């Protein structure tokens, strides 16, 4: 085999690697034959020089090959859904039950969040007893029985991705389009998806800050899908302000339940219907997006989505009664209500600042292993374009008596910019890139 | 302290680091608190983004601070000499005795070579019994007694440089101007030099391939010298064809001795006089370069340089009789003589090809720990511009019966390009960059 240092040098000098060379790097790393310090230098060279579509596809395939690959073919077309993450993004909790209620199997493995607030797994922990460590057998059995399963990432799937991500996290090599794209896609492919709907978040509250980069990431993932014969649809959506009203784990669960009850905030409802419709079409359960959207909408109106969530929570050992009695979800000790000092429109609402406030409240994780406070967070009573009367509340900060609470409250206050004239609401959907 | 990953990210994004941050990185690495994989990613980011003069000086100072610093002040101004390395570069073996013979103390620590042929230490091993592992006490005592010492790099001096170099060597992060400049200068500063003459080699046989890069490297080293109050003179010299006639360890020792006897090849003599004169001026043993050059020249003519070499070899336990009877130096089993097939001028002589031929003959080291054959190598009877008559020899290949000998002979043949019209000799000295 070519020496590892020569592969690093070639990438450093802007050259390209063959699929076999990339595979040897990845498998050699997983087997412990190639040391961390060579892989981290390689990742920095990739961040610098990039990878073309063939290299990115080869990297993805190599990470899939590093472990097991789930076979879901007996369930027909299983469509996965993934968001690149943002502040207040509880879409999965809404979309997964809706799609399953429409008859398309949903088998999703999620990660724990690093960053502004918890990941889907953390949010689900609000249902006391909910298990996220299903075995493969349990995972498949539940999918067959109730058509929906939301569990943790299995260590047996794409183990190279887990190792590589941990290394990238400590070596400043996270923000590379080919490395991000292959990381996301390798997990989806290993988890047995036939098709994937990807929500690429763009803006201050996402790791992708501008639309150009978001398009590049979406194209990279669609290209990987093409190489792996996996249909991929990317929605590019706004994350310059948070999604919905709630930010924080139990608060987001409550908002997801309200949305399934037909009482959700307009942006979250819109996104849930859009993503759900894309999933139904890719799963071939609807002939076009319009029909699919109508079915998703019906699953909200007739309560079948909510019923599916109840079924899911119950099947995974969680307290399903909380779906109907959200008052029993974790609650913060104090709620600080922020009120407008004059009548004005919200001109700007910085998602990143709200995200940091959420971290300070204990709702997010600064580093791996940090404990998350499920009860704390922020409820935004107003979003960009909302008119708020003097003295009316525009945000609630749910705190649990931390030293950093005062800082968090100040951050929430500073995240809002006010305008004395009318401001239009922000566009939610910024683009769509799909494999066909 | 700022988290290491933030320092990596800042450099990755093209920012600059403070001196204290660089020092924390280096000392943390030497103490084993910062892992290899973070440092290698950092080095790749430095290779990509560069370092400004202040950062490079801070890195050098940090590497010096990582170990002991030799105090040579009792000997007055001690001038060190360093070459960035090339094919057939035996200048140190000639210059050091000449400068010492002129009354300026020469205390030089050399490394073992990695690459085309051995380093100065390997060449000195041709004098049976020569010790390169002097203790600090022995090193200082010999300098006081005979005014010259040529020994190995002490592990106590700039240990960070040794660690970092080993890491860079396996991670594709060697060719970075600030990393190279700080590596060279940290060793010189730790070894107690008051001033340094640097020979920056440029061309196919050097790691710096073009004059622009060579100037950049020279300026970086002069800037480090300025920050550390160390006078630095860089000569930029040609390494597109090998230096002198001999390539290979014992062959180069013989050529060095011939040069000290007044019978050296013109380019080597010129470089030795030039570098020696610069050293005498920096050591304040001559008022200008012209006077200094005349004194170096006299030390060749009157045999005092050769006598000093004899004294050096004897002081370090080597067989000094070999200085007068070079027939006793290691000799290869076979000599293949290459003869011109037509009368022509040497139009080109590729130093890199000769270097690879030397490696194939066993005279160099492909990786650390490889054994070196002292006897083998190449003698170039003709250099660029030499007219060779049909049937006359233009090169000798000294082999020891390796399987790769035939390949080496073919390489030497292919390194020569012939011209049917006159070709001018190559310019040796390409530039000079000095601190004043």
PDB file of N, CA, C and O in Angstrom, chain A residues 3-5 8-9 12 36-38 40-42 44-45 47-48 167-175, chain B residues 3-5 8-9 12 36-38 40-42 44-45 47-48 167-175:
ATOM      1  N   UNK A   3       2.301   4.614   1.153  1.00  0.00           N
ATOM      2  CA  UNK A   3       2.483   5.047   2.539  1.00  0.00           C
ATOM      3  C   UNK A   3       1.466   6.134   2.875  1.00  0.00           C
ATOM      4  O   UNK A   3       1.154   6.997   2.063  1.00  0.00           O
ATOM      5  N   UNK A   4       0.978   6.098   4.105  1.00  0.00           N
ATOM      6  CA  UNK A   4      -0.038   7.060   4.554  1.00  0.00           C
ATOM      7  C   UNK A   4       0.442   8.485   4.353  1.00  0.00           C
ATOM      8  O   UNK A   4      -0.312   9.354   3.902  1.00  0.00           O
ATOM      9  N   UNK A   5       1.719   8.717   4.658  1.00  0.00           N
ATOM     10  CA  UNK A   5       2.227  10.094   4.558  1.00  0.00           C
ATOM     11  C   UNK A   5       2.139  10.598   3.116  1.00  0.00           C
ATOM     12  O   UNK A   5       1.876  11.781   2.877  1.00  0.00           O
ATOM     13  N   UNK A   8      -1.402  11.795   2.590  1.00  0.00           N
ATOM     14  CA  UNK A   8      -1.579  13.115   3.231  1.00  0.00           C
ATOM     15  C   UNK A   8      -0.947  14.189   2.349  1.00  0.00           C
ATOM     16  O   UNK A   8      -1.554  15.234   2.080  1.00  0.00           O
ATOM     17  N   UNK A   9       0.268  13.912   1.881  1.00  0.00           N
ATOM     18  CA  UNK A   9       0.978  14.901   1.058  1.00  0.00           C
ATOM     19  C   UNK A   9       0.235  15.192  -0.246  1.00  0.00           C
ATOM     20  O   UNK A   9       0.164  16.329  -0.690  1.00  0.00           O
ATOM     21  N   UNK A  12      -2.671  17.346   0.619  1.00  0.00           N
ATOM     22  CA  UNK A  12      -2.105  18.650   0.992  1.00  0.00           C
ATOM     23  C   UNK A  12      -1.754  19.470  -0.249  1.00  0.00           C
ATOM     24  O   UNK A  12      -1.960  20.683  -0.300  1.00  0.00           O
ATOM     25  N   UNK A  36      -4.011   8.306  15.068  1.00  0.00           N
ATOM     26  CA  UNK A  36      -4.772   9.550  15.148  1.00  0.00           C
ATOM     27  C   UNK A  36      -4.069  10.736  14.487  1.00  0.00           C
ATOM     28  O   UNK A  36      -4.705  11.530  13.804  1.00  0.00           O
ATOM     29  N   UNK A  37      -2.750  10.859  14.756  1.00  0.00           N
ATOM     30  CA  UNK A  37      -2.071  12.083  14.330  1.00  0.00           C
ATOM     31  C   UNK A  37      -1.920  12.162  12.811  1.00  0.00           C
ATOM     32  O   UNK A  37      -1.823  13.258  12.275  1.00  0.00           O
ATOM     33  N   UNK A  38      -1.953  11.001  12.147  1.00  0.00           N
ATOM     34  CA  UNK A  38      -1.938  11.063  10.684  1.00  0.00           C
ATOM     35  C   UNK A  38      -3.324  11.410  10.152  1.00  0.00           C
ATOM     36  O   UNK A  38      -3.474  12.209   9.243  1.00  0.00           O
ATOM     37  N   UNK A  40      -5.675  13.143  11.646  1.00  0.00           N
ATOM     38  CA  UNK A  40      -6.066  14.530  11.920  1.00  0.00           C
ATOM     39  C   UNK A  40      -5.374  15.471  10.930  1.00  0.00           C
ATOM     40  O   UNK A  40      -5.988  16.431  10.460  1.00  0.00           O
ATOM     41  N   UNK A  41      -4.116  15.178  10.594  1.00  0.00           N
ATOM     42  CA  UNK A  41      -3.432  16.004   9.588  1.00  0.00           C
ATOM     43  C   UNK A  41      -4.129  15.837   8.233  1.00  0.00           C
ATOM     44  O   UNK A  41      -4.307  16.803   7.475  1.00  0.00           O
ATOM     45  N   UNK A  42      -4.542  14.605   7.932  1.00  0.00           N
ATOM     46  CA  UNK A  42      -5.265  14.355   6.684  1.00  0.00           C
ATOM     47  C   UNK A  42      -6.575  15.146   6.659  1.00  0.00           C
ATOM     48  O   UNK A  42      -6.912  15.774   5.644  1.00  0.00           O
ATOM     49  N   UNK A  44      -7.297  17.892   8.186  1.00  0.00           N
ATOM     50  CA  UNK A  44      -7.028  19.322   7.985  1.00  0.00           C
ATOM     51  C   UNK A  44      -6.696  19.597   6.505  1.00  0.00           C
ATOM     52  O   UNK A  44      -7.107  20.611   5.944  1.00  0.00           O
ATOM     53  N   UNK A  45      -5.964  18.669   5.883  1.00  0.00           N
ATOM     54  CA  UNK A  45      -5.655  18.827   4.457  1.00  0.00           C
ATOM     55  C   UNK A  45      -6.938  18.760   3.622  1.00  0.00           C
ATOM     56  O   UNK A  45      -7.103  19.506   2.647  1.00  0.00           O
ATOM     57  N   UNK A  47      -9.929  19.615   4.737  1.00  0.00           N
ATOM     58  CA  UNK A  47     -10.637  20.865   5.006  1.00  0.00           C
ATOM     59  C   UNK A  47     -10.090  21.978   4.108  1.00  0.00           C
ATOM     60  O   UNK A  47     -10.827  22.815   3.598  1.00  0.00           O
ATOM     61  N   UNK A  48      -8.756  21.965   3.918  1.00  0.00           N
ATOM     62  CA  UNK A  48      -8.084  22.975   3.091  1.00  0.00           C
ATOM     63  C   UNK A  48      -8.389  22.775   1.600  1.00  0.00           C
ATOM     64  O   UNK A  48      -8.833  23.678   0.916  1.00  0.00           O
ATOM     65  N   UNK A 167     -12.416  12.659  16.588  1.00  0.00           N
ATOM     66  CA  UNK A 167     -11.104  13.231  16.265  1.00  0.00           C
ATOM     67  C   UNK A 167     -11.249  14.634  15.679  1.00  0.00           C
ATOM     68  O   UNK A 167     -10.541  15.571  16.063  1.00  0.00           O
ATOM     69  N   UNK A 168     -12.200  14.796  14.757  1.00  0.00           N
ATOM     70  CA  UNK A 168     -12.401  16.104  14.117  1.00  0.00           C
ATOM     71  C   UNK A 168     -12.827  17.147  15.133  1.00  0.00           C
ATOM     72  O   UNK A 168     -12.418  18.303  15.063  1.00  0.00           O
ATOM     73  N   UNK A 169     -13.625  16.700  16.106  1.00  0.00           N
ATOM     74  CA  UNK A 169     -14.159  17.613  17.108  1.00  0.00           C
ATOM     75  C   UNK A 169     -13.047  18.269  17.929  1.00  0.00           C
ATOM     76  O   UNK A 169     -13.197  19.387  18.407  1.00  0.00           O
ATOM     77  N   UNK A 170     -11.916  17.571  18.104  1.00  0.00           N
ATOM     78  CA  UNK A 170     -10.842  18.100  18.945  1.00  0.00           C
ATOM     79  C   UNK A 170      -9.687  18.657  18.123  1.00  0.00           C
ATOM     80  O   UNK A 170      -8.667  19.066  18.674  1.00  0.00           O
ATOM     81  N   UNK A 171      -9.830  18.651  16.792  1.00  0.00           N
ATOM     82  CA  UNK A 171      -8.694  19.084  15.971  1.00  0.00           C
ATOM     83  C   UNK A 171      -9.077  20.185  14.982  1.00  0.00           C
ATOM     84  O   UNK A 171      -8.334  20.454  14.027  1.00  0.00           O
ATOM     85  N   UNK A 172     -10.206  20.810  15.213  1.00  0.00           N
ATOM     86  CA  UNK A 172     -10.590  21.942  14.354  1.00  0.00           C
ATOM     87  C   UNK A 172     -10.894  21.537  12.928  1.00  0.00           C
ATOM     88  O   UNK A 172     -10.758  22.326  12.006  1.00  0.00           O
ATOM     89  N   UNK A 173     -11.317  20.281  12.730  1.00  0.00           N
ATOM     90  CA  UNK A 173     -11.550  19.822  11.359  1.00  0.00           C
ATOM     91  C   UNK A 173     -13.013  19.445  11.116  1.00  0.00           C
ATOM     92  O   UNK A 173     -13.307  18.641  10.247  1.00  0.00           O
ATOM     93  N   UNK A 174     -13.913  20.043  11.893  1.00  0.00           N
ATOM     94  CA  UNK A 174     -15.336  19.777  11.669  1.00  0.00           C
ATOM     95  C   UNK A 174     -15.868  20.452  10.394  1.00  0.00           C
ATOM     96  O   UNK A 174     -16.471  19.792   9.558  1.00  0.00           O
ATOM     97  N   UNK A 175     -15.669  21.769  10.205  1.00  0.00           N
ATOM     98  CA  UNK A 175     -16.396  22.451   9.126  1.00  0.00           C
ATOM     99  C   UNK A 175     -15.833  22.226   7.718  1.00  0.00           C
ATOM    100  O   UNK A 175     -15.341  23.139   7.073  1.00  0.00           O
TER     101      UNK A 175
ATOM    102  N   UNK B   3      -8.647  26.950  24.922  1.00  0.00           N
ATOM    103  CA  UNK B   3      -8.630  25.542  24.544  1.00  0.00           C
ATOM    104  C   UNK B   3      -7.803  25.347  23.275  1.00  0.00           C
ATOM    105  O   UNK B   3      -7.825  26.176  22.367  1.00  0.00           O
ATOM    106  N   UNK B   4      -7.067  24.225  23.237  1.00  0.00           N
ATOM    107  CA  UNK B   4      -6.181  23.933  22.112  1.00  0.00           C
ATOM    108  C   UNK B   4      -6.948  23.978  20.792  1.00  0.00           C
ATOM    109  O   UNK B   4      -6.472  24.527  19.794  1.00  0.00           O
ATOM    110  N   UNK B   5      -8.154  23.405  20.805  1.00  0.00           N
ATOM    111  CA  UNK B   5      -8.915  23.345  19.554  1.00  0.00           C
ATOM    112  C   UNK B   5      -9.214  24.757  19.030  1.00  0.00           C
ATOM    113  O   UNK B   5      -9.231  24.990  17.821  1.00  0.00           O
ATOM    114  N   UNK B   8      -6.122  25.888  17.174  1.00  0.00           N
ATOM    115  CA  UNK B   8      -6.075  25.234  15.859  1.00  0.00           C
ATOM    116  C   UNK B   8      -7.062  25.928  14.917  1.00  0.00           C
ATOM    117  O   UNK B   8      -6.721  26.263  13.776  1.00  0.00           O
ATOM    118  N   UNK B   9      -8.274  26.170  15.412  1.00  0.00           N
ATOM    119  CA  UNK B   9      -9.296  26.790  14.571  1.00  0.00           C
ATOM    120  C   UNK B   9      -8.895  28.197  14.147  1.00  0.00           C
ATOM    121  O   UNK B   9      -9.118  28.597  12.999  1.00  0.00           O
ATOM    122  N   UNK B  12      -6.323  27.784  11.470  1.00  0.00           N
ATOM    123  CA  UNK B  12      -7.034  27.257  10.299  1.00  0.00           C
ATOM    124  C   UNK B  12      -7.776  28.369   9.554  1.00  0.00           C
ATOM    125  O   UNK B  12      -7.802  28.401   8.319  1.00  0.00           O
ATOM    126  N   UNK B  36      -0.533  14.311  20.216  1.00  0.00           N
ATOM    127  CA  UNK B  36      -0.012  14.318  18.849  1.00  0.00           C
ATOM    128  C   UNK B  36      -1.041  14.775  17.817  1.00  0.00           C
ATOM    129  O   UNK B  36      -0.727  15.530  16.912  1.00  0.00           O
ATOM    130  N   UNK B  37      -2.277  14.246  17.940  1.00  0.00           N
ATOM    131  CA  UNK B  37      -3.252  14.486  16.883  1.00  0.00           C
ATOM    132  C   UNK B  37      -3.702  15.934  16.825  1.00  0.00           C
ATOM    133  O   UNK B  37      -4.113  16.396  15.761  1.00  0.00           O
ATOM    134  N   UNK B  38      -3.590  16.646  17.947  1.00  0.00           N
ATOM    135  CA  UNK B  38      -3.907  18.079  17.877  1.00  0.00           C
ATOM    136  C   UNK B  38      -2.740  18.845  17.260  1.00  0.00           C
ATOM    137  O   UNK B  38      -2.923  19.737  16.444  1.00  0.00           O
ATOM    138  N   UNK B  40      -0.501  17.740  15.122  1.00  0.00           N
ATOM    139  CA  UNK B  40      -0.327  17.492  13.689  1.00  0.00           C
ATOM    140  C   UNK B  40      -1.357  18.291  12.885  1.00  0.00           C
ATOM    141  O   UNK B  40      -1.040  18.830  11.824  1.00  0.00           O
ATOM    142  N   UNK B  41      -2.585  18.398  13.410  1.00  0.00           N
ATOM    143  CA  UNK B  41      -3.596  19.211  12.729  1.00  0.00           C
ATOM    144  C   UNK B  41      -3.161  20.681  12.750  1.00  0.00           C
ATOM    145  O   UNK B  41      -3.315  21.404  11.761  1.00  0.00           O
ATOM    146  N   UNK B  42      -2.580  21.103  13.874  1.00  0.00           N
ATOM    147  CA  UNK B  42      -2.088  22.483  13.968  1.00  0.00           C
ATOM    148  C   UNK B  42      -0.978  22.720  12.935  1.00  0.00           C
ATOM    149  O   UNK B  42      -0.970  23.736  12.239  1.00  0.00           O
ATOM    150  N   UNK B  44      -0.510  21.227  10.116  1.00  0.00           N
ATOM    151  CA  UNK B  44      -1.085  21.303   8.765  1.00  0.00           C
ATOM    152  C   UNK B  44      -1.738  22.674   8.558  1.00  0.00           C
ATOM    153  O   UNK B  44      -1.638  23.255   7.473  1.00  0.00           O
ATOM    154  N   UNK B  45      -2.373  23.204   9.589  1.00  0.00           N
ATOM    155  CA  UNK B  45      -2.984  24.531   9.480  1.00  0.00           C
ATOM    156  C   UNK B  45      -1.900  25.594   9.284  1.00  0.00           C
ATOM    157  O   UNK B  45      -2.076  26.543   8.515  1.00  0.00           O
ATOM    158  N   UNK B  47       1.047  25.025   7.887  1.00  0.00           N
ATOM    159  CA  UNK B  47       1.537  24.827   6.524  1.00  0.00           C
ATOM    160  C   UNK B  47       0.625  25.552   5.526  1.00  0.00           C
ATOM    161  O   UNK B  47       1.085  26.155   4.560  1.00  0.00           O
ATOM    162  N   UNK B  48      -0.672  25.499   5.785  1.00  0.00           N
ATOM    163  CA  UNK B  48      -1.679  26.134   4.923  1.00  0.00           C
ATOM    164  C   UNK B  48      -1.631  27.655   5.060  1.00  0.00           C
ATOM    165  O   UNK B  48      -1.514  28.376   4.067  1.00  0.00           O
ATOM    166  N   UNK B 167       7.054  14.203  14.348  1.00  0.00           N
ATOM    167  CA  UNK B 167       5.615  14.240  14.042  1.00  0.00           C
ATOM    168  C   UNK B 167       5.384  14.772  12.631  1.00  0.00           C
ATOM    169  O   UNK B 167       4.601  14.214  11.852  1.00  0.00           O
ATOM    170  N   UNK B 168       6.091  15.858  12.282  1.00  0.00           N
ATOM    171  CA  UNK B 168       5.915  16.456  10.958  1.00  0.00           C
ATOM    172  C   UNK B 168       6.322  15.478   9.863  1.00  0.00           C
ATOM    173  O   UNK B 168       5.705  15.423   8.794  1.00  0.00           O
ATOM    174  N   UNK B 169       7.371  14.705  10.153  1.00  0.00           N
ATOM    175  CA  UNK B 169       7.910  13.778   9.164  1.00  0.00           C
ATOM    176  C   UNK B 169       6.878  12.728   8.753  1.00  0.00           C
ATOM    177  O   UNK B 169       6.917  12.233   7.625  1.00  0.00           O
ATOM    178  N   UNK B 170       5.957  12.387   9.651  1.00  0.00           N
ATOM    179  CA  UNK B 170       4.975  11.330   9.349  1.00  0.00           C
ATOM    180  C   UNK B 170       3.601  11.900   9.021  1.00  0.00           C
ATOM    181  O   UNK B 170       2.644  11.144   8.833  1.00  0.00           O
ATOM    182  N   UNK B 171       3.471  13.223   8.979  1.00  0.00           N
ATOM    183  CA  UNK B 171       2.143  13.797   8.766  1.00  0.00           C
ATOM    184  C   UNK B 171       2.112  14.776   7.598  1.00  0.00           C
ATOM    185  O   UNK B 171       1.164  15.570   7.482  1.00  0.00           O
ATOM    186  N   UNK B 172       3.139  14.738   6.756  1.00  0.00           N
ATOM    187  CA  UNK B 172       3.129  15.603   5.570  1.00  0.00           C
ATOM    188  C   UNK B 172       3.233  17.077   5.906  1.00  0.00           C
ATOM    189  O   UNK B 172       2.770  17.916   5.145  1.00  0.00           O
ATOM    190  N   UNK B 173       3.830  17.419   7.054  1.00  0.00           N
ATOM    191  CA  UNK B 173       3.872  18.831   7.440  1.00  0.00           C
ATOM    192  C   UNK B 173       5.299  19.371   7.524  1.00  0.00           C
ATOM    193  O   UNK B 173       5.555  20.327   8.247  1.00  0.00           O
ATOM    194  N   UNK B 174       6.209  18.743   6.771  1.00  0.00           N
ATOM    195  CA  UNK B 174       7.589  19.248   6.765  1.00  0.00           C
ATOM    196  C   UNK B 174       7.721  20.572   5.985  1.00  0.00           C
ATOM    197  O   UNK B 174       8.236  21.540   6.518  1.00  0.00           O
ATOM    198  N   UNK B 175       7.245  20.654   4.730  1.00  0.00           N
ATOM    199  CA  UNK B 175       7.610  21.817   3.908  1.00  0.00           C
ATOM    200  C   UNK B 175       6.832  23.098   4.226  1.00  0.00           C
ATOM    201  O   UNK B 175       6.078  23.591   3.408  1.00  0.00           O
TER     202      UNK B 175
END
